JSON list of C-alpha atoms in Angstrom, two decimals:
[
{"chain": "Z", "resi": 1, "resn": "UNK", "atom": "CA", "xyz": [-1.00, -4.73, 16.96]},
{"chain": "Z", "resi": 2, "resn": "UNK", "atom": "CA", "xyz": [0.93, -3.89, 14.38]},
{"chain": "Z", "resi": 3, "resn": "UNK", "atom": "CA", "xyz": [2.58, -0.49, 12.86]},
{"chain": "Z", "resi": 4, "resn": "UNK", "atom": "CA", "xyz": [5.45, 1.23, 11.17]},
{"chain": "Z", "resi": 5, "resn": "UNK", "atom": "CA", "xyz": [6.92, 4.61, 11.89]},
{"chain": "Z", "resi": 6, "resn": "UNK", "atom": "CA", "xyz": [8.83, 6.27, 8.93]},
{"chain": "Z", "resi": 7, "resn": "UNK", "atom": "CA", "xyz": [11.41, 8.97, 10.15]},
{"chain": "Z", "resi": 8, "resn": "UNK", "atom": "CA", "xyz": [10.90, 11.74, 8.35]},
{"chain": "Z", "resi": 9, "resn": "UNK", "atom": "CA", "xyz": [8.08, 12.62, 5.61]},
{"chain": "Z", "resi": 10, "resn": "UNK", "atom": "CA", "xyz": [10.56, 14.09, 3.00]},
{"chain": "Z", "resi": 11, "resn": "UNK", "atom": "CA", "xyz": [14.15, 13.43, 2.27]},
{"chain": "Z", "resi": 12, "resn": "UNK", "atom": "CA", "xyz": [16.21, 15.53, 0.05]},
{"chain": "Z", "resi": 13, "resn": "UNK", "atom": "CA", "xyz": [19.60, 14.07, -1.51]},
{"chain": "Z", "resi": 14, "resn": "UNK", "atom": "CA", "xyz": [22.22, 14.95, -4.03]},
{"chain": "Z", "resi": 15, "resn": "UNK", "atom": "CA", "xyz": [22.57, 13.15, -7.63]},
{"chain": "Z", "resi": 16, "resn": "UNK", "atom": "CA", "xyz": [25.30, 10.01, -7.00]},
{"chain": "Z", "resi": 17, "resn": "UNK", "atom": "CA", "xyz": [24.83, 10.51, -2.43]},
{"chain": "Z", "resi": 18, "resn": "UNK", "atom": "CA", "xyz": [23.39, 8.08, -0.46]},
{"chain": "Z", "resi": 19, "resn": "UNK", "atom": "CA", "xyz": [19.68, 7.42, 0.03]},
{"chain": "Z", "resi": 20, "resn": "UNK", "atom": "CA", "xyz": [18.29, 6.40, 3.74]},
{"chain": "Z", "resi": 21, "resn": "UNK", "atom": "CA", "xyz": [14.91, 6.19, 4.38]},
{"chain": "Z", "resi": 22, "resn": "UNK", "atom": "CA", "xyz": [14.51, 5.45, 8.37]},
{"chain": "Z", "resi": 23, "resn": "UNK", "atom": "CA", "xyz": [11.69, 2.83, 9.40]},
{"chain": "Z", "resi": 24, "resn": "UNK", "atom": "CA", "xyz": [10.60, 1.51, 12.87]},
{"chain": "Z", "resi": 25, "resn": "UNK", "atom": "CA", "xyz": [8.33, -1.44, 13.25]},
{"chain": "Z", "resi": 26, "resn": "UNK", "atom": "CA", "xyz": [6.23, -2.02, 16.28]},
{"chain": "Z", "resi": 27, "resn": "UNK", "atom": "CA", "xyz": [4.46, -6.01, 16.06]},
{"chain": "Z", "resi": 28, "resn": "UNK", "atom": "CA", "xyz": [3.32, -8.51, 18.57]},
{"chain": "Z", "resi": 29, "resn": "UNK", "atom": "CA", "xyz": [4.60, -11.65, 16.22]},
{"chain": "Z", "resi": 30, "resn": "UNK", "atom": "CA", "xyz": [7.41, -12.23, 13.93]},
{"chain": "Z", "resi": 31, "resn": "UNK", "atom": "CA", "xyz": [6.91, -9.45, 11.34]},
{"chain": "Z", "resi": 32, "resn": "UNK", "atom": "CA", "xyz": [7.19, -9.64, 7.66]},
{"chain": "Z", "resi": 33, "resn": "UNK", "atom": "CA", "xyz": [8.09, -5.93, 6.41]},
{"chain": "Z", "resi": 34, "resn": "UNK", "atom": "CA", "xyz": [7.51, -4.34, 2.82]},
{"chain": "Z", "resi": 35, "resn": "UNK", "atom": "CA", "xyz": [9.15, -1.44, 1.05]},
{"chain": "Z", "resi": 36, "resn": "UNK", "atom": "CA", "xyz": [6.82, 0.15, -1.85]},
{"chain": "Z", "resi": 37, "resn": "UNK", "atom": "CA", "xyz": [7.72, 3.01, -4.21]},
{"chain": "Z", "resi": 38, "resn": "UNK", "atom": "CA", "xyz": [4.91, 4.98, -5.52]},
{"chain": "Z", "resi": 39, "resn": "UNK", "atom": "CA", "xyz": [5.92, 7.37, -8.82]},
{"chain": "Z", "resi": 40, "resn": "UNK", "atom": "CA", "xyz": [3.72, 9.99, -9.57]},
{"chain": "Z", "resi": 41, "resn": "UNK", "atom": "CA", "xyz": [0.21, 9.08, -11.16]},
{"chain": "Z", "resi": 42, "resn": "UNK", "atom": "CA", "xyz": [0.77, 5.45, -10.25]},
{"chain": "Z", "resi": 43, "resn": "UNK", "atom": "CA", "xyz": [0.02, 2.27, -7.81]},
{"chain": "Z", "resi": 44, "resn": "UNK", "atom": "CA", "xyz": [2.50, 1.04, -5.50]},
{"chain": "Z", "resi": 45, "resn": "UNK", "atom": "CA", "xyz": [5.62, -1.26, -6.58]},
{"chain": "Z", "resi": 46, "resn": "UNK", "atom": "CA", "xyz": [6.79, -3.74, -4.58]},
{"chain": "Z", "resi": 47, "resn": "UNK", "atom": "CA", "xyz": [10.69, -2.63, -3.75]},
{"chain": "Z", "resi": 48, "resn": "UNK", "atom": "CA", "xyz": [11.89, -5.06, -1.65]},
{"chain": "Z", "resi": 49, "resn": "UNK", "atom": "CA", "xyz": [10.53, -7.67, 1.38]},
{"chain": "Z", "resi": 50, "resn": "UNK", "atom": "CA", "xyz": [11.67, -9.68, 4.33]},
{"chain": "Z", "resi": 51, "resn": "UNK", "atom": "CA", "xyz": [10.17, -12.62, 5.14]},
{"chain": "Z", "resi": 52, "resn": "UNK", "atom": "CA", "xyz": [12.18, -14.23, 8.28]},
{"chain": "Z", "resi": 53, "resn": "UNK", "atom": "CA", "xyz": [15.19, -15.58, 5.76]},
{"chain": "Z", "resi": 54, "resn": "UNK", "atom": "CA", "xyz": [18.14, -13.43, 5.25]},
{"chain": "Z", "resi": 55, "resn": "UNK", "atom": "CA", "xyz": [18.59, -9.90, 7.38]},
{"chain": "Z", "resi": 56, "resn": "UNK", "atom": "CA", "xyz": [19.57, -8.17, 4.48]},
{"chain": "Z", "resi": 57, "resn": "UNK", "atom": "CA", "xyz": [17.05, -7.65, 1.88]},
{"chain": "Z", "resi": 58, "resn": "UNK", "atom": "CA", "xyz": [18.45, -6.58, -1.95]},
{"chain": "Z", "resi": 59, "resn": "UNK", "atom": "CA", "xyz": [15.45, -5.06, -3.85]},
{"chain": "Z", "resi": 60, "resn": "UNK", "atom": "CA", "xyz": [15.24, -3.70, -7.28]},
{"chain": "Z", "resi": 61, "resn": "UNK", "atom": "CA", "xyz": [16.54, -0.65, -8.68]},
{"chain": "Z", "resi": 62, "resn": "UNK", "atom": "CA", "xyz": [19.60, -1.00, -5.95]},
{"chain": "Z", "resi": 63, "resn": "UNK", "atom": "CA", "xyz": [17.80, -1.09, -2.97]},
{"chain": "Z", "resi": 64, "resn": "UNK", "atom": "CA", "xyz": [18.62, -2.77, -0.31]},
{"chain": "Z", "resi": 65, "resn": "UNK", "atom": "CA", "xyz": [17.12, -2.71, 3.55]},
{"chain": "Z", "resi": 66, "resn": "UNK", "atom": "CA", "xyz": [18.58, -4.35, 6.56]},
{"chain": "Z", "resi": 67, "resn": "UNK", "atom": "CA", "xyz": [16.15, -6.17, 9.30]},
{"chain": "Z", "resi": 68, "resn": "UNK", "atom": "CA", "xyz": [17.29, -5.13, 12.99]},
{"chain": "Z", "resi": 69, "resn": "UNK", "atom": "CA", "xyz": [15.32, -6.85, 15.56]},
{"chain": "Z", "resi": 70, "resn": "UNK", "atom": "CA", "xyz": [17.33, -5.40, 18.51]},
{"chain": "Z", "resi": 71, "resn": "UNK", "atom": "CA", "xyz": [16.42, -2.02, 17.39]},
{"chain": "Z", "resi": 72, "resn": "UNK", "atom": "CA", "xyz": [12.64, -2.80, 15.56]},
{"chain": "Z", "resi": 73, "resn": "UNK", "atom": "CA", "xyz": [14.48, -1.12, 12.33]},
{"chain": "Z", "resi": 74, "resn": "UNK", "atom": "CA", "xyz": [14.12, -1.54, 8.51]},
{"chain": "Z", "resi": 75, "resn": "UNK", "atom": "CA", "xyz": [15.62, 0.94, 6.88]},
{"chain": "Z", "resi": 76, "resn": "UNK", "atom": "CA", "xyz": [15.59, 1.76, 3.06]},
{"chain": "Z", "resi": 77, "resn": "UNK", "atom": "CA", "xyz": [19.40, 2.44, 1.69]},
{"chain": "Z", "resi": 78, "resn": "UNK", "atom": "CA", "xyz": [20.27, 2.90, -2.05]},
{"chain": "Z", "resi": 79, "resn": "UNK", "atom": "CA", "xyz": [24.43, 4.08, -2.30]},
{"chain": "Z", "resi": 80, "resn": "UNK", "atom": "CA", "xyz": [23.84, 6.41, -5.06]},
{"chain": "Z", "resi": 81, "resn": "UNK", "atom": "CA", "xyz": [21.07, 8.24, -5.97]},
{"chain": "Z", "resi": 82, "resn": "UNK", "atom": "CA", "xyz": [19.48, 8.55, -9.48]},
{"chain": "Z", "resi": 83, "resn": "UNK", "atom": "CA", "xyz": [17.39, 11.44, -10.99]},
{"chain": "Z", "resi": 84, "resn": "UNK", "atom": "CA", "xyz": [14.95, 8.24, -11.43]},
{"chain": "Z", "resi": 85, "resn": "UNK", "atom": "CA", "xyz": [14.79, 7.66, -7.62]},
{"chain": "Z", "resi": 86, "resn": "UNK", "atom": "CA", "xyz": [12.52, 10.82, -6.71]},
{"chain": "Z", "resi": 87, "resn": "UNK", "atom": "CA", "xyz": [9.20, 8.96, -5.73]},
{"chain": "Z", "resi": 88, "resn": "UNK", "atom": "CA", "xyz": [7.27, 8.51, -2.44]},
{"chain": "Z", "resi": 89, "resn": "UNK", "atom": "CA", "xyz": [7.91, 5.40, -0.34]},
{"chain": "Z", "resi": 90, "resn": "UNK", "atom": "CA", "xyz": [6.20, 3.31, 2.07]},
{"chain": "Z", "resi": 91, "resn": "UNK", "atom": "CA", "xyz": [7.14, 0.97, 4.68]},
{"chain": "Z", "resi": 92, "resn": "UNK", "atom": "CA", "xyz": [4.81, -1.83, 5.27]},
{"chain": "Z", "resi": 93, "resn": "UNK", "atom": "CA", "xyz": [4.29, -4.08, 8.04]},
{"chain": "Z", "resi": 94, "resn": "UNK", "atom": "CA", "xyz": [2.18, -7.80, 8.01]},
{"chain": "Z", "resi": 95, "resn": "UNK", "atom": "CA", "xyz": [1.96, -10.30, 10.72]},
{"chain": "Z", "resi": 96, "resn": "UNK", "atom": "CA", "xyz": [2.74, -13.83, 9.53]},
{"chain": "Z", "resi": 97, "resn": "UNK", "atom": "CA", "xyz": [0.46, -16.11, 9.17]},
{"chain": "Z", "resi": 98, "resn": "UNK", "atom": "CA", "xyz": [-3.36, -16.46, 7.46]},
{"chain": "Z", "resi": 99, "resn": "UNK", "atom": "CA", "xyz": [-4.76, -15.02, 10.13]},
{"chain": "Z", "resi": 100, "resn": "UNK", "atom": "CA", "xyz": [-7.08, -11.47, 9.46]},
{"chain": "Z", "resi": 101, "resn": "UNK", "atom": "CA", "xyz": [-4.09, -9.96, 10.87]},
{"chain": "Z", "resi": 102, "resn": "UNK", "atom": "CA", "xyz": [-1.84, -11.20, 8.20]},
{"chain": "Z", "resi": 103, "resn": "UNK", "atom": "CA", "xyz": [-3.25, -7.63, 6.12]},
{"chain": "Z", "resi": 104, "resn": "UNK", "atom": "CA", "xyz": [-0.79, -5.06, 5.65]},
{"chain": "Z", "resi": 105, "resn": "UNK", "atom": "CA", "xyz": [-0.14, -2.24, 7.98]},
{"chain": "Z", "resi": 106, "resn": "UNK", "atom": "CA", "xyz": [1.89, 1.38, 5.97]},
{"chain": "Z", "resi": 107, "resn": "UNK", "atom": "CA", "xyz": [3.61, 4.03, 7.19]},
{"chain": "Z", "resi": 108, "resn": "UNK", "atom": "CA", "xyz": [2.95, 7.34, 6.55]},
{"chain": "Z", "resi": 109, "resn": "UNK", "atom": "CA", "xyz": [5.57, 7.30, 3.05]},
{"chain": "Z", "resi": 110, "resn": "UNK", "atom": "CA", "xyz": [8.65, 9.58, 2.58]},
{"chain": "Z", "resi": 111, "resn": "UNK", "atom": "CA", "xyz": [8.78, 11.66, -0.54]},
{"chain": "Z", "resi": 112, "resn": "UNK", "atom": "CA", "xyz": [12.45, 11.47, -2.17]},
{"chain": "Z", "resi": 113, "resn": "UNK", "atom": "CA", "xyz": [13.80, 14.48, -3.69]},
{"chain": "Z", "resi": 114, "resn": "UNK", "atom": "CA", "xyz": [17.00, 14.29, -5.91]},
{"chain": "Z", "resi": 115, "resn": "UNK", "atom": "CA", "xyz": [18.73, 17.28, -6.59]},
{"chain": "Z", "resi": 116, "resn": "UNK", "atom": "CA", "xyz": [21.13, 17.90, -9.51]},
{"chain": "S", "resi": 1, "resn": "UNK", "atom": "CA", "xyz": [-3.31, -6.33, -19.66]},
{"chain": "S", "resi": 2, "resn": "UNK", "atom": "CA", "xyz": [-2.39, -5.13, -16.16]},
{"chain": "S", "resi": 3, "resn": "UNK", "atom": "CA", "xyz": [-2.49, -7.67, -13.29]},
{"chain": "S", "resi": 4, "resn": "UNK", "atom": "CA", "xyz": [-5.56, -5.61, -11.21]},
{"chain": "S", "resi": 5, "resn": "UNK", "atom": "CA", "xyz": [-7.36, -3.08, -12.93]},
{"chain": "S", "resi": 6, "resn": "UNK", "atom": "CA", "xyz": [-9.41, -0.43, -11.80]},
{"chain": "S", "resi": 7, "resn": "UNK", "atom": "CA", "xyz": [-12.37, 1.37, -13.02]},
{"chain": "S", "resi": 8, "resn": "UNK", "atom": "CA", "xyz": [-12.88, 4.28, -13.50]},
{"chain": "S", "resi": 9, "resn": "UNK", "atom": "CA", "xyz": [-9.21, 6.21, -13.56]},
{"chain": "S", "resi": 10, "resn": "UNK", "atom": "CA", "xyz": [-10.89, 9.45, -12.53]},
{"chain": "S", "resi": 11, "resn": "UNK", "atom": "CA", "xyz": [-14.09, 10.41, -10.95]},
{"chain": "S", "resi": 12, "resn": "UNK", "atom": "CA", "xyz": [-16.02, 13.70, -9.76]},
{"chain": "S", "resi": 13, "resn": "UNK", "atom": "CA", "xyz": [-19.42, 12.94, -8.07]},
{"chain": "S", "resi": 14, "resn": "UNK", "atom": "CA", "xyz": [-21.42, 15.47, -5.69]},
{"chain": "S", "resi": 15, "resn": "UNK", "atom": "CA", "xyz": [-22.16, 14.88, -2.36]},
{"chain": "S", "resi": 16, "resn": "UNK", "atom": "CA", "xyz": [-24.97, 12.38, -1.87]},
{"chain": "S", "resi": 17, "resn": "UNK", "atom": "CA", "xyz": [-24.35, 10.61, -4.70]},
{"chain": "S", "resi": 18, "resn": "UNK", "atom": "CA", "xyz": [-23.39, 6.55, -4.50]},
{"chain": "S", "resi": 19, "resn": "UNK", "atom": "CA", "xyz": [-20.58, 5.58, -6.71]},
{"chain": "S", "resi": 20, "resn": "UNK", "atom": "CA", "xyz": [-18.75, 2.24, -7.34]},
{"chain": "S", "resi": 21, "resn": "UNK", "atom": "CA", "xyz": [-15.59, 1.53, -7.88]},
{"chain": "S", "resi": 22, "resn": "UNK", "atom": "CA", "xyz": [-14.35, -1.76, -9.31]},
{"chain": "S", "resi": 23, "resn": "UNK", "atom": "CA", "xyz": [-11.73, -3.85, -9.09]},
{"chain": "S", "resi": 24, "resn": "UNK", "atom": "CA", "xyz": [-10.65, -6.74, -11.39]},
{"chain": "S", "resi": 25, "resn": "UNK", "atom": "CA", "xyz": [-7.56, -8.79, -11.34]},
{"chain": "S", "resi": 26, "resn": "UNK", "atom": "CA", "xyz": [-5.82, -11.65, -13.56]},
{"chain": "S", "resi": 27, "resn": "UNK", "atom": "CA", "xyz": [-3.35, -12.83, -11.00]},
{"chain": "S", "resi": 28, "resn": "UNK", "atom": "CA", "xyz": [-5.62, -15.64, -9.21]},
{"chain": "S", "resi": 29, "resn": "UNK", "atom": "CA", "xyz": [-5.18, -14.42, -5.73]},
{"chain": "S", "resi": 30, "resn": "UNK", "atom": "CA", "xyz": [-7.60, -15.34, -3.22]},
{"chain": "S", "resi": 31, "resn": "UNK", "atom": "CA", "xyz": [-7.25, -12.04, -1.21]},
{"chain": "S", "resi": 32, "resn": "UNK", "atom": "CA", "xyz": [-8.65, -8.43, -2.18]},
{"chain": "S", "resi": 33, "resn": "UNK", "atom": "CA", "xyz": [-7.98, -5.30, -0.09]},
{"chain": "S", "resi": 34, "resn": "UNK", "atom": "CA", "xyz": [-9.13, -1.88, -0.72]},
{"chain": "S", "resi": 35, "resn": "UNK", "atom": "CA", "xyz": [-7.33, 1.55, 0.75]},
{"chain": "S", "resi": 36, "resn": "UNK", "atom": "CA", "xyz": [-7.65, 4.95, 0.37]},
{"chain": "S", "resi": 37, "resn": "UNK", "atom": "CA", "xyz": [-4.62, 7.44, 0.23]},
{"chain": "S", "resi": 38, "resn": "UNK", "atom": "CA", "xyz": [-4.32, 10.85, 1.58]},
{"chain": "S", "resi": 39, "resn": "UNK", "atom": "CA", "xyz": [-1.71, 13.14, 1.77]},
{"chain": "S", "resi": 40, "resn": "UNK", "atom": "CA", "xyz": [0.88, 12.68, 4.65]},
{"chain": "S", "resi": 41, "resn": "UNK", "atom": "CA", "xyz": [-1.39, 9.60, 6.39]},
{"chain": "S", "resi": 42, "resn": "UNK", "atom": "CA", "xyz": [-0.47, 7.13, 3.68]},
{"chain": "S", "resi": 43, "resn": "UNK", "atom": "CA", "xyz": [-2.26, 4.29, 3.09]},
{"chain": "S", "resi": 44, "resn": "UNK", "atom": "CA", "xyz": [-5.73, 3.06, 4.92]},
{"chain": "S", "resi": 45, "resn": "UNK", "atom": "CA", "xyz": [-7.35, -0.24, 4.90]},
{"chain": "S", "resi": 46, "resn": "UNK", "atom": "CA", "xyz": [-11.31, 0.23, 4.36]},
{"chain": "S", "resi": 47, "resn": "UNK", "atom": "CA", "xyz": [-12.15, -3.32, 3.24]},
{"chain": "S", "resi": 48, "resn": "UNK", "atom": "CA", "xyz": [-10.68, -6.40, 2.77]},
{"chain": "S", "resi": 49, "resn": "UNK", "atom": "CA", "xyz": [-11.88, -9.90, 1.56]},
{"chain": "S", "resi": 50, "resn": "UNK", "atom": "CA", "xyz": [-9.89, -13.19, 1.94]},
{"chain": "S", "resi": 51, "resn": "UNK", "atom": "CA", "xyz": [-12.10, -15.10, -0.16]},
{"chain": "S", "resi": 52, "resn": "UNK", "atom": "CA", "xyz": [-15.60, -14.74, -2.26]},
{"chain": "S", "resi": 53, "resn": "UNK", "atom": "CA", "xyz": [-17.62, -15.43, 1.49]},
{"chain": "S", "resi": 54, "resn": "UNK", "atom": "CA", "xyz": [-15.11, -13.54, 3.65]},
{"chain": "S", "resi": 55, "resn": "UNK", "atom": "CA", "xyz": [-16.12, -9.80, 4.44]},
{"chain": "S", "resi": 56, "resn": "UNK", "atom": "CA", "xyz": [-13.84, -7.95, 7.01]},
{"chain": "S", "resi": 57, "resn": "UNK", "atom": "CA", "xyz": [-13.91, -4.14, 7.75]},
{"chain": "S", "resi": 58, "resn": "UNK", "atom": "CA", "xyz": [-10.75, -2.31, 8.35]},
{"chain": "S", "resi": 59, "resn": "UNK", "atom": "CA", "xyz": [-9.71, 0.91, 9.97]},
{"chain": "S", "resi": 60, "resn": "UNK", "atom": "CA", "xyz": [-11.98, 3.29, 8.05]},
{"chain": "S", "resi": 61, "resn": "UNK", "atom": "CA", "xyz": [-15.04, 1.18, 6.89]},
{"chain": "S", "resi": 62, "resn": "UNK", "atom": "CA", "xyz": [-17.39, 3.74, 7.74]},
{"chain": "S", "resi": 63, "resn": "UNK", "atom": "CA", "xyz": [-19.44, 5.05, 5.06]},
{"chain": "S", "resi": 64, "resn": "UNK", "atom": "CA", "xyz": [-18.34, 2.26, 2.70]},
{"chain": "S", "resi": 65, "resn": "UNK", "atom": "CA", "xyz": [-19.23, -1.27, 1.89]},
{"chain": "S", "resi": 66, "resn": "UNK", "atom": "CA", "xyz": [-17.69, -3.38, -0.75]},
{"chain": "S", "resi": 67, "resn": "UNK", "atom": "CA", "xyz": [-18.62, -6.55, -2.63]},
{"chain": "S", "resi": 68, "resn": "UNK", "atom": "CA", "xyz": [-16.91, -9.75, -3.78]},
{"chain": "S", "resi": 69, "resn": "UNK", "atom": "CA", "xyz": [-18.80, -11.06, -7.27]},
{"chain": "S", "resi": 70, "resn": "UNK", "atom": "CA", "xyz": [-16.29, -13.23, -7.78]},
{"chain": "S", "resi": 71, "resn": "UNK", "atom": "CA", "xyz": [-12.41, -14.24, -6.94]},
{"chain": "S", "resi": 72, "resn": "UNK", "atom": "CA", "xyz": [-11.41, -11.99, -9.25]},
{"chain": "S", "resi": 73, "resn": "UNK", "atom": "CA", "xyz": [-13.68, -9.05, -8.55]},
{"chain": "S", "resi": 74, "resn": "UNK", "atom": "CA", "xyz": [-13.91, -6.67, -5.39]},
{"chain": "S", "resi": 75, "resn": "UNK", "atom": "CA", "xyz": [-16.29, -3.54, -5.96]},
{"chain": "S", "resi": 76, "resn": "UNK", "atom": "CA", "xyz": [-16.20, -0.58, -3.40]},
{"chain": "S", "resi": 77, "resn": "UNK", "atom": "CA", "xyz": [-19.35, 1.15, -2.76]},
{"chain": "S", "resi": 78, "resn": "UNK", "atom": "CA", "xyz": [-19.85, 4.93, -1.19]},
{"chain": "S", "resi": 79, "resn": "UNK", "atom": "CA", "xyz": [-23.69, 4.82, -0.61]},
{"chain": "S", "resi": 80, "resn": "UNK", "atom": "CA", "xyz": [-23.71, 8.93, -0.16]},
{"chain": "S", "resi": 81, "resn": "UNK", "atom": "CA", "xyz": [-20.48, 10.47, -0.57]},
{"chain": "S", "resi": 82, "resn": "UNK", "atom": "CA", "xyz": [-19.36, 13.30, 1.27]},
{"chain": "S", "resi": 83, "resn": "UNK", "atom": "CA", "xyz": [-16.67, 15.80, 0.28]},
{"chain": "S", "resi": 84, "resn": "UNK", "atom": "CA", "xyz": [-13.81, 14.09, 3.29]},
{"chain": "S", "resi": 85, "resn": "UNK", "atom": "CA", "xyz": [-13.61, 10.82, 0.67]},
{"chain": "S", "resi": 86, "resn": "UNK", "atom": "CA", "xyz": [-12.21, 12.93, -1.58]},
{"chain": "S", "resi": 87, "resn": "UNK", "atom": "CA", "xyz": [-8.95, 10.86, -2.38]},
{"chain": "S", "resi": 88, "resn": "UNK", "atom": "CA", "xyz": [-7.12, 8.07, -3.85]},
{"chain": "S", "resi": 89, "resn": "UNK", "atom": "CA", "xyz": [-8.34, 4.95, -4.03]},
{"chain": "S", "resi": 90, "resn": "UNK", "atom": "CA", "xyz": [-6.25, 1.88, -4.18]},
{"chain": "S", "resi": 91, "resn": "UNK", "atom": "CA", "xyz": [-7.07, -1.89, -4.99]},
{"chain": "S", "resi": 92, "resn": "UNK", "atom": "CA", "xyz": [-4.62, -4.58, -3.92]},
{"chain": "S", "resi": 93, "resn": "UNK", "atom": "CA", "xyz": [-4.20, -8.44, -4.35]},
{"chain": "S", "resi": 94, "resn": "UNK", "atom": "CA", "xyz": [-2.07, -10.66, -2.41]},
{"chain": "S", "resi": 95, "resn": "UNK", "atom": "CA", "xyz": [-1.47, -14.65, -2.29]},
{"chain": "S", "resi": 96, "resn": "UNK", "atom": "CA", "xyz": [-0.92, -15.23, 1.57]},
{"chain": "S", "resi": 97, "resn": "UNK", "atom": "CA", "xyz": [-0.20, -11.45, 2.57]},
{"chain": "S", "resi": 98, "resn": "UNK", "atom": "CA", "xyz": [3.05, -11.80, 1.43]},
{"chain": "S", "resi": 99, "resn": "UNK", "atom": "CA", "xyz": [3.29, -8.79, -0.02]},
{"chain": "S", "resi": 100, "resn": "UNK", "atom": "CA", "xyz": [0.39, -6.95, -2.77]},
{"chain": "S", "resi": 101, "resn": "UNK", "atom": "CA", "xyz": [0.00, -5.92, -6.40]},
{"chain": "S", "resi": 102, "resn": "UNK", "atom": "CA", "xyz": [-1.71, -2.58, -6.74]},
{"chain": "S", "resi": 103, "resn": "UNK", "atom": "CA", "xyz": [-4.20, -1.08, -9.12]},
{"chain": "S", "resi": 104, "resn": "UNK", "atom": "CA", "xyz": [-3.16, 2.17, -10.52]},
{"chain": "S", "resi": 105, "resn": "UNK", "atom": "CA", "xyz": [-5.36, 3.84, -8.36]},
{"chain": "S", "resi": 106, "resn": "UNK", "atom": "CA", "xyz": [-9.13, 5.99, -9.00]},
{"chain": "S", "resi": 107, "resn": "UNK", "atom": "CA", "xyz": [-8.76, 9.23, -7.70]},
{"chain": "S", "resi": 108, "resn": "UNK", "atom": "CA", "xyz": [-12.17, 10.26, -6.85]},
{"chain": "S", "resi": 109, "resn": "UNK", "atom": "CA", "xyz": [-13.21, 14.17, -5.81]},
{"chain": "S", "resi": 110, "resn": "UNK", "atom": "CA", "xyz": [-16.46, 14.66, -4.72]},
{"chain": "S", "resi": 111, "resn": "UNK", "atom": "CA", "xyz": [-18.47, 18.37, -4.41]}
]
């Protein structure tokens, strides 16, 4: 079965610091693994995806996220935060394939904070 | 227009009541997916529906059933609500799972 664990349920950074969002993956096939942003009063936004091609992922807005298999990792990191960037974000999980398990597993979501 | 669009935005209902909530999209996916959203347990998957004769339950299907009129419409019925489905509601379409386009949500309260 399939799941995500997101380090962490808010994350407070500086205006212009780093951004790292922490996300393990637990899955019984080759994964394929989401981020989503959510801004208040809205849906979800596809950030960023990995699909079994390149390890590192570029998203928009200046995301990126890097797939480690040896440590079941796919962490969200952005090198300088905007005002813009506060937002709650999910990690997402989906097992390849067309099978019924092929529907997408989230985390928990982080809420990002950016301070001044 | 937007790409999946929900109906209605906003809803308060008492307990007991049934409600629908639909779901209509323009993107010509064949899969549909409903979840509900709660504060620190992120998304749930209630329903989802891989084509117009495919049905599946998912984690939380209890005290819900949905229905697929069409490919581009997936309604989610609460046959009595009851005050713990309080919360927002989510449609999503996807072409192969490979990732989804949302709905803007229906935030539903019931009393």
């Amino acid at each position: 079965a399939q799941s995500v664990t997101q380090l962490g349920s808010h994350v407070s950074v500086s205006e212009g610091a780093l951004v790292l969002l922490r996300c393990n993956y637990s899955s019984s096939v080759p994964p394929y693994l989401f981020w989503y942003v959510q801004y208040p009063n809205q849906g979800l936004q596809l950030l960023l995806k990995y699909t079994s091609a390149a390890t590192l992922v570029k998203g928009i807005n200046g995301f990126e996220a890097e797939f480690k298999k040896s440590e079941t990792s796919f962490h969200l990191t952005k090198p300088s935060a905007h005002m813009s960037d506060a937002a709650e974000y999910f990690c997402a999980v989906s097992a390849t394939g067309y099978s019924s398990a092929s529907k997408i597993i989230f985390g928990s979501g982080t809420r990002l904070s950016i301070r001044p | 227009d937007a790409d999946v669009t929900q109906t209605p935005r906003n809803r308060i209902t008492k307990t007991g009541k049934r409600i629908m909530l639909e779901c209509s999209q323009t993107k010509g996916h064949d899969r549909m997916y409903w979840y509900r959203q709660d504060p620190g347990l992120g998304l749930r998957l209630i329903y989802y529906s891989f084509d117009v004769k495919d049905i599946n339950k998912g984690e939380i299907s209890d005290g819900y059933s949905v229905s697929r009129q069409a490919q581009a419409k997936f309604s989610l019925s609460l046959e009595s609500a009851i005050p713990n489905q309080t919360a927002l509601y989510f449609c999503a379409t996807s072409d192969q799972g490979h990732g989804y386009t949302f709905g803007s949500g229906t935030r539903l309260t019931v009393v």
